[in-house]
Coordinates of C-alpha atoms in Angstrom, one line a residue:
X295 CA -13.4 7.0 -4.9
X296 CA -14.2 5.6 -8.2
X297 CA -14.7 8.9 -10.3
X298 CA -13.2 11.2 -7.9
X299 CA -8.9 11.5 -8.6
X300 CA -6.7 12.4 -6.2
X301 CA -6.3 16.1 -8.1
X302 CA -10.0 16.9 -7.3
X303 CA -9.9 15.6 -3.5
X304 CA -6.7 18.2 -3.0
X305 CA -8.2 20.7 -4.7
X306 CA -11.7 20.4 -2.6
X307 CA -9.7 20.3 1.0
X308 CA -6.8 22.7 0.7
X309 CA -6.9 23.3 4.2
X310 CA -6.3 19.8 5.4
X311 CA -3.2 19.8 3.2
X312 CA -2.3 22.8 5.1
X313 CA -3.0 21.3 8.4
X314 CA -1.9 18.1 7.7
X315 CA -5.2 16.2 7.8
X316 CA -4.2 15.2 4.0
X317 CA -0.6 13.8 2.7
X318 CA 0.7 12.9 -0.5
X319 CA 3.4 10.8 -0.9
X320 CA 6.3 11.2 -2.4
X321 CA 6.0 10.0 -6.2
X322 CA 8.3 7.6 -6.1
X323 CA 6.1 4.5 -6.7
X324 CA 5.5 2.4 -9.6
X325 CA 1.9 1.7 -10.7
X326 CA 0.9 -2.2 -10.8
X327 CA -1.8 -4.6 -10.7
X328 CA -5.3 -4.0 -13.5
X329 CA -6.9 -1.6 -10.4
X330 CA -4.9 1.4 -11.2
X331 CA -7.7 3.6 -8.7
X332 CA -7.9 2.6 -5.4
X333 CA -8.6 4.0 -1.7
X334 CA -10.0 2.4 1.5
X335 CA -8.2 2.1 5.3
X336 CA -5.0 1.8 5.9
X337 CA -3.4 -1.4 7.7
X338 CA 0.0 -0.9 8.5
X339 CA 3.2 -3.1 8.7
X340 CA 6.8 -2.2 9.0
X341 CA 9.4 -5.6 7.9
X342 CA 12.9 -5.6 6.2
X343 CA 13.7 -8.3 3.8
X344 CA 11.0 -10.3 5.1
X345 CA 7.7 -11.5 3.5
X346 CA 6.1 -13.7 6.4
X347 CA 4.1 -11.1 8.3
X348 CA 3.1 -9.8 4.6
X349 CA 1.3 -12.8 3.6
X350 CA -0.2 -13.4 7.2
X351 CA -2.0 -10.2 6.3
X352 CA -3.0 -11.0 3.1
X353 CA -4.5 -14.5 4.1
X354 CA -7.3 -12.5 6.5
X355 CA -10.3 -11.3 4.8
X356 CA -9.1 -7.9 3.3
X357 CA -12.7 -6.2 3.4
X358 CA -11.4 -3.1 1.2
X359 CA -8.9 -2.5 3.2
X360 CA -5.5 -1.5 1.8
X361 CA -2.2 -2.9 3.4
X362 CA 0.7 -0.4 4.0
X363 CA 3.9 -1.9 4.0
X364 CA 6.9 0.1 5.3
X365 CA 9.8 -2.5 4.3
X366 CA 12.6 0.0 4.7
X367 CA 12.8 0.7 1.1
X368 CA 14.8 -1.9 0.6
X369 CA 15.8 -2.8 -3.3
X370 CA 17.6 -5.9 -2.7
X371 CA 14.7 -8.4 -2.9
X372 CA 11.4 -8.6 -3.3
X373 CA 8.8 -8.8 -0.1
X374 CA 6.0 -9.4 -2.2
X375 CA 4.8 -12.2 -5.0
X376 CA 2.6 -13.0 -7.3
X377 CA 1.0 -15.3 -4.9
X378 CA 0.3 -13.4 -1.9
X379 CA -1.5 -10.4 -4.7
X380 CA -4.0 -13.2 -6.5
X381 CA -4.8 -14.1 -2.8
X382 CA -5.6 -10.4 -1.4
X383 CA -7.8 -10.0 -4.6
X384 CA -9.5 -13.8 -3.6
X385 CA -10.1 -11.8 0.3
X386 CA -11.0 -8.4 -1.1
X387 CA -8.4 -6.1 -0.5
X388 CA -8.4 -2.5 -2.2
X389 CA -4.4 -2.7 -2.6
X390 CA -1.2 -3.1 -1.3
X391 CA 1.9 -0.4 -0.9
X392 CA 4.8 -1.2 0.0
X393 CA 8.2 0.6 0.3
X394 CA 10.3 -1.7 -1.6
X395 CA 10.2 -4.4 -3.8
X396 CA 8.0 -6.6 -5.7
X397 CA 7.8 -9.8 -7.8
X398 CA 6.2 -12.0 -10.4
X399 CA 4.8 -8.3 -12.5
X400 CA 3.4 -9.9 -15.0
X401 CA 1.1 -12.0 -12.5
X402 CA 0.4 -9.0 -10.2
X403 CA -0.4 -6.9 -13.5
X404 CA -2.6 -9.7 -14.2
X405 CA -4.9 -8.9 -10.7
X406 CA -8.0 -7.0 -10.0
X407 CA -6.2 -5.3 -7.0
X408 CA -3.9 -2.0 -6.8
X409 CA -0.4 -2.1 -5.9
X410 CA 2.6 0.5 -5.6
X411 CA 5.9 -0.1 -5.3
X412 CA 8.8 1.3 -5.8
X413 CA 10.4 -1.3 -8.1
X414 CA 10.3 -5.1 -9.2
X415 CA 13.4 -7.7 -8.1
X416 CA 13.6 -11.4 -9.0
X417 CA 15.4 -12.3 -5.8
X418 CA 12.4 -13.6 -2.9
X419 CA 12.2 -12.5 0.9
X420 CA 13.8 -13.9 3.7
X421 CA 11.0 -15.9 6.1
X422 CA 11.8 -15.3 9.8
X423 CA 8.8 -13.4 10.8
X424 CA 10.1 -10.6 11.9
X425 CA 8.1 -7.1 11.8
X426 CA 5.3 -5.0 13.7
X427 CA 2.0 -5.1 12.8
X428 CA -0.5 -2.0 13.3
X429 CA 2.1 0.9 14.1
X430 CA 2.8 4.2 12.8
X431 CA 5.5 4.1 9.8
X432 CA 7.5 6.6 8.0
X433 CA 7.8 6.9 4.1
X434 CA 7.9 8.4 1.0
X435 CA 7.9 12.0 3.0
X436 CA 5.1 11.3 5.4
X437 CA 3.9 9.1 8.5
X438 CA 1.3 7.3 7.8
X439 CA -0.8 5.5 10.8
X440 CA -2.9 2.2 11.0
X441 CA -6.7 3.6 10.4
X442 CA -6.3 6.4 8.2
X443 CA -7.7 6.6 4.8
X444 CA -5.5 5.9 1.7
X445 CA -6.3 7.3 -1.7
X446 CA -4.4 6.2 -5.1
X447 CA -4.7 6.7 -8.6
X448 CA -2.4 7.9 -11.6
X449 CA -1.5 11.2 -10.4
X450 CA -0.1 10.0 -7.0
X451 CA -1.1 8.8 -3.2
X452 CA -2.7 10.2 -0.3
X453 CA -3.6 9.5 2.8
X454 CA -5.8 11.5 5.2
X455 CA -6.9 11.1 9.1
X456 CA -10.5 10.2 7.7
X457 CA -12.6 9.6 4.9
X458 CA -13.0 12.2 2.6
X459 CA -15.4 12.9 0.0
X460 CA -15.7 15.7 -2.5

């Protein structure tokens, strides 16, 4: 998607907006990391307060894949670092959403990778482990499921059943 926005893609498929083929989130998301446009597969994960499962993902070979993490919207930590970000830009991930909190900004703004999230929190993750990997999760005014195409840039998110083009 690099020199097609998000704009042009609704305005070339009205009728899977109406049918539901093509979602935008809600624009509730903050815009970090230096890839500010961004789109490939979806990968989701749902986790509360809980990192572990986050960076399991992010250790695997991302392939332009873009993880989708569903962490209850929580704002009282963080569930992803500096750390974890440098290493899904090492492993070729498109970027990472997550519905809640992040850490180390300046380090993730520092990264060739995309990220959303809906704020930044110094305090770190619990580490038990808990979670579920590749199921269907609920945020930011849609359900978005483990397969479909993401689509992010300045004006906002999407997410569709398949690839689009314009």
């Amino acid at each position: 998607m690099a020199l097609v926005t998000t704009a042009e893609v609704c305005d070339a498929n009205p009728q899977l907006i109406v049918n539901g083929e093509l979602r935008a989130l809600n624009p509730v998301f903050q815009i970090y990391g230096r890839r500010q446009v961004f789109s490939g597969p979806v990968v989701t994960l749902r986790v509360f307060e809980d990192n572990v499962l986050v960076r399991e993902f992010l250790e695997e070979r991302g392939n332009g894949r873009v993880l989708v993490v569903d962490g209850g919207g929580s704002l009282r930590c963080a569930i992803l670092g500096g750390n974890p970000v440098v290493q899904a830009q090492n492993n070729g991930w498109a970027g990472i959403v997550v519905n809640g909190c992040i850490r180390d900004v300046d380090e993730i703004n520092g990264c060739d990778i995309g990220v959303r999230a809906l704020a930044s929190h110094p305090v770190k993750a619990n580490k038990k482990g808990i979670g579920e990997k590749h199921v269907p999760i609920n945020f930011a005014g849609t359900r978005i499921c483990d397969g479909e195409w993401l689509y992010a840039d300045t004006d906002g998110i999407l997410v569709s059943k398949t690839e689009l083009s314009v």
